[in-house]
């Protein structure tokens, strides 16, 4: 399947890699089918894009929360993860959304509402967790990580 995207122009989407959020994501319940895209031009493996298949103009930058907060370990009730189907802990991929304002030094991630993906079934959900911030600043962390990676 080929979709025209806002950030990546035409993208060939492997339907087997499509991730389904049965209840949509917070604020966008109608958007349920997504793919993860790596920006190969920037060659930064940390930041990926959660690209909607249902609305090709919609994509969100996402990152592994451990890349910016190594002690991130929210407590999640098993009930919240039932929509993902059967899984082993190794099957779970946790990502958080990045907000990039015009002033890059104000860049944040939402640690309160992680995206949880079952990499085996390709089912996903967004959950709300306690004790974490909606706007966790990451500019200095990303800058430091990039410098260390050079």
mmCIF file of C-alpha atoms in Angstrom:
data_model
loop_
_atom_site.group_PDB
_atom_site.id
_atom_site.type_symbol
_atom_site.label_atom_id
_atom_site.label_comp_id
_atom_site.label_asym_id
_atom_site.label_seq_id
_atom_site.Cartn_x
_atom_site.Cartn_y
_atom_site.Cartn_z
ATOM 1 C CA UNK A 1 0.000 0.000 0.000
ATOM 2 C CA UNK A 2 1.313 3.483 -0.863
ATOM 3 C CA UNK A 3 0.341 6.585 1.137
ATOM 4 C CA UNK A 4 1.200 10.236 0.568
ATOM 5 C CA UNK A 5 2.552 11.670 3.812
ATOM 6 C CA UNK A 6 3.174 15.185 4.987
ATOM 7 C CA UNK A 7 6.778 14.593 6.080
ATOM 8 C CA UNK A 8 7.984 11.773 3.841
ATOM 9 C CA UNK A 9 6.061 12.241 0.583
ATOM 10 C CA UNK A 10 5.081 8.846 -0.864
ATOM 11 C CA UNK A 11 5.722 5.917 1.456
ATOM 12 C CA UNK A 12 5.291 2.256 0.639
ATOM 13 C CA UNK A 13 3.585 0.649 3.652
ATOM 14 C CA UNK A 14 3.907 -3.055 4.348
ATOM 15 C CA UNK A 15 0.433 -4.009 5.613
ATOM 16 C CA UNK A 16 1.971 -6.708 7.806
ATOM 17 C CA UNK A 17 3.778 -3.988 9.766
ATOM 18 C CA UNK A 18 0.626 -1.944 10.340
ATOM 19 C CA UNK A 19 -0.087 -1.211 14.011
ATOM 20 C CA UNK A 20 -3.734 -1.058 15.084
ATOM 21 C CA UNK A 21 -4.975 1.091 17.964
ATOM 22 C CA UNK A 22 -8.518 -0.288 18.260
ATOM 23 C CA UNK A 23 -9.659 2.686 20.344
ATOM 24 C CA UNK A 24 -7.562 5.211 18.451
ATOM 25 C CA UNK A 25 -5.180 7.495 20.316
ATOM 26 C CA UNK A 26 -6.013 10.239 22.787
ATOM 27 C CA UNK A 27 -7.630 13.134 20.936
ATOM 28 C CA UNK A 28 -7.900 11.152 17.691
ATOM 29 C CA UNK A 29 -10.167 8.130 18.295
ATOM 30 C CA UNK A 30 -10.911 7.790 14.566
ATOM 31 C CA UNK A 31 -7.229 7.222 13.709
ATOM 32 C CA UNK A 32 -6.567 3.550 14.303
ATOM 33 C CA UNK A 33 -4.038 2.299 11.749
ATOM 34 C CA UNK A 34 -0.398 3.412 11.939
ATOM 35 C CA UNK A 35 3.096 2.479 10.835
ATOM 36 C CA UNK A 36 6.429 3.382 12.404
ATOM 37 C CA UNK A 37 8.746 5.280 10.088
ATOM 38 C CA UNK A 38 12.433 6.014 10.626
ATOM 39 C CA UNK A 39 13.674 9.276 9.132
ATOM 40 C CA UNK A 40 16.521 7.843 7.073
ATOM 41 C CA UNK A 41 17.706 11.294 5.978
ATOM 42 C CA UNK A 42 18.383 12.353 9.573
ATOM 43 C CA UNK A 43 19.765 8.891 10.355
ATOM 44 C CA UNK A 44 18.708 9.282 13.990
ATOM 45 C CA UNK A 45 17.568 5.894 15.254
ATOM 46 C CA UNK A 46 16.150 7.358 18.473
ATOM 47 C CA UNK A 47 13.327 9.409 16.978
ATOM 48 C CA UNK A 48 10.736 7.691 14.810
ATOM 49 C CA UNK A 49 7.406 8.785 13.393
ATOM 50 C CA UNK A 50 4.067 7.190 14.162
ATOM 51 C CA UNK A 51 2.438 7.737 10.780
ATOM 52 C CA UNK A 52 -1.326 7.410 10.398
ATOM 53 C CA UNK A 53 -2.508 5.259 7.506
ATOM 54 C CA UNK A 54 -6.082 6.551 7.916
ATOM 55 C CA UNK A 55 -5.030 10.237 7.674
ATOM 56 C CA UNK A 56 -1.746 10.506 5.739
ATOM 57 C CA UNK A 57 -1.211 14.127 6.841
ATOM 58 C CA UNK A 58 -1.048 13.029 10.506
ATOM 59 C CA UNK A 59 2.248 11.837 11.989
ATOM 60 C CA UNK A 60 3.749 12.199 15.452
ATOM 61 C CA UNK A 61 7.403 11.999 16.433
ATOM 62 C CA UNK A 62 7.936 9.291 19.065
ATOM 63 C CA UNK A 63 10.857 7.998 21.098
ATOM 64 C CA UNK A 64 11.678 5.190 23.496
ATOM 65 C CA UNK A 65 11.171 6.798 26.924
ATOM 66 C CA UNK A 66 14.308 5.094 28.254
ATOM 67 C CA UNK A 67 16.371 7.177 25.816
ATOM 68 C CA UNK A 68 15.402 10.340 27.710
ATOM 69 C CA UNK A 69 14.503 8.981 31.169
ATOM 70 C CA UNK A 70 16.469 5.795 31.931
ATOM 71 C CA UNK A 71 14.500 5.099 35.127
ATOM 72 C CA UNK A 72 11.091 5.279 33.389
ATOM 73 C CA UNK A 73 9.077 2.377 34.769
ATOM 74 C CA UNK A 74 5.368 3.144 35.108
ATOM 75 C CA UNK A 75 3.170 0.726 37.010
ATOM 76 C CA UNK A 76 0.464 -0.570 34.676
ATOM 77 C CA UNK A 77 -2.534 -2.706 35.582
ATOM 78 C CA UNK A 78 -2.812 -5.882 33.493
ATOM 79 C CA UNK A 79 -6.387 -4.859 32.663
ATOM 80 C CA UNK A 80 -5.071 -1.848 30.706
ATOM 81 C CA UNK A 81 -3.078 -4.115 28.403
ATOM 82 C CA UNK A 82 -5.790 -6.704 27.636
ATOM 83 C CA UNK A 83 -6.516 -5.115 24.230
ATOM 84 C CA UNK A 84 -3.014 -6.072 23.119
ATOM 85 C CA UNK A 85 -3.807 -9.791 23.155
ATOM 86 C CA UNK A 86 -1.372 -12.422 24.385
ATOM 87 C CA UNK A 87 2.204 -11.231 24.719
ATOM 88 C CA UNK A 88 5.534 -11.856 26.375
ATOM 89 C CA UNK A 89 7.254 -8.913 28.017
ATOM 90 C CA UNK A 90 9.819 -8.899 25.181
ATOM 91 C CA UNK A 91 6.960 -8.323 22.699
ATOM 92 C CA UNK A 92 6.105 -4.921 24.178
ATOM 93 C CA UNK A 93 7.405 -1.733 22.616
ATOM 94 C CA UNK A 94 6.778 1.415 24.639
ATOM 95 C CA UNK A 95 7.018 4.827 22.976
ATOM 96 C CA UNK A 96 6.190 8.357 24.063
ATOM 97 C CA UNK A 97 5.175 11.292 21.903
ATOM 98 C CA UNK A 98 7.453 14.268 21.390
ATOM 99 C CA UNK A 99 6.235 17.858 21.249
ATOM 100 C CA UNK A 100 8.515 20.103 19.199
ATOM 101 C CA UNK A 101 7.575 23.789 19.513
ATOM 102 C CA UNK A 102 9.162 26.529 17.411
ATOM 103 C CA UNK A 103 11.648 27.088 20.253
ATOM 104 C CA UNK A 104 13.470 23.732 20.204
ATOM 105 C CA UNK A 105 14.824 24.287 23.715
ATOM 106 C CA UNK A 106 11.232 23.780 24.946
ATOM 107 C CA UNK A 107 10.962 20.276 23.394
ATOM 108 C CA UNK A 108 9.151 17.781 25.667
ATOM 109 C CA UNK A 109 7.890 14.205 25.796
ATOM 110 C CA UNK A 110 4.622 12.995 27.277
ATOM 111 C CA UNK A 111 5.590 10.407 29.889
ATOM 112 C CA UNK A 112 2.045 10.297 31.277
ATOM 113 C CA UNK A 113 0.422 8.765 28.166
ATOM 114 C CA UNK A 114 2.770 6.160 26.645
ATOM 115 C CA UNK A 115 1.936 4.167 23.536
ATOM 116 C CA UNK A 116 2.234 0.429 24.150
ATOM 117 C CA UNK A 117 2.625 -1.846 21.119
ATOM 118 C CA UNK A 118 2.541 -5.637 21.007
ATOM 119 C CA UNK A 119 5.149 -6.257 18.314
ATOM 120 C CA UNK A 120 3.830 -9.780 17.693
ATOM 121 C CA UNK A 121 0.138 -9.050 17.186
ATOM 122 C CA UNK A 122 0.650 -5.419 16.000
ATOM 123 C CA UNK A 123 -2.109 -4.351 18.418
ATOM 124 C CA UNK A 124 -1.512 -1.177 20.389
ATOM 125 C CA UNK A 125 -3.062 1.147 22.933
ATOM 126 C CA UNK A 126 -2.336 4.427 24.615
ATOM 127 C CA UNK A 127 -2.615 4.391 28.373
ATOM 128 C CA UNK A 128 -2.516 6.946 31.171
ATOM 129 C CA UNK A 129 -0.028 6.290 33.974
ATOM 130 C CA UNK A 130 0.410 7.927 37.356
ATOM 131 C CA UNK A 131 3.447 9.764 38.708
ATOM 132 C CA UNK A 132 4.777 11.044 35.374
ATOM 133 C CA UNK A 133 4.690 14.393 33.584
ATOM 134 C CA UNK A 134 2.830 15.337 30.424
ATOM 135 C CA UNK A 135 5.610 17.800 29.493
ATOM 136 C CA UNK A 136 8.974 16.341 30.463
ATOM 137 C CA UNK A 137 11.742 18.589 29.004
ATOM 138 C CA UNK A 138 14.215 16.722 26.805
ATOM 139 C CA UNK A 139 16.197 19.258 24.757
ATOM 140 C CA UNK A 140 19.350 19.046 26.893
ATOM 141 C CA UNK A 141 19.082 15.243 27.137
ATOM 142 C CA UNK A 142 18.736 14.792 23.367
ATOM 143 C CA UNK A 143 21.599 17.219 22.736
ATOM 144 C CA UNK A 144 23.831 15.351 25.215
ATOM 145 C CA UNK A 145 22.897 11.927 23.765
ATOM 146 C CA UNK A 146 23.630 13.136 20.246
ATOM 147 C CA UNK A 147 27.027 14.482 21.288
ATOM 148 C CA UNK A 148 27.913 11.177 23.015
ATOM 149 C CA UNK A 149 26.845 9.226 19.906
ATOM 150 C CA UNK A 150 29.213 11.116 17.597
#
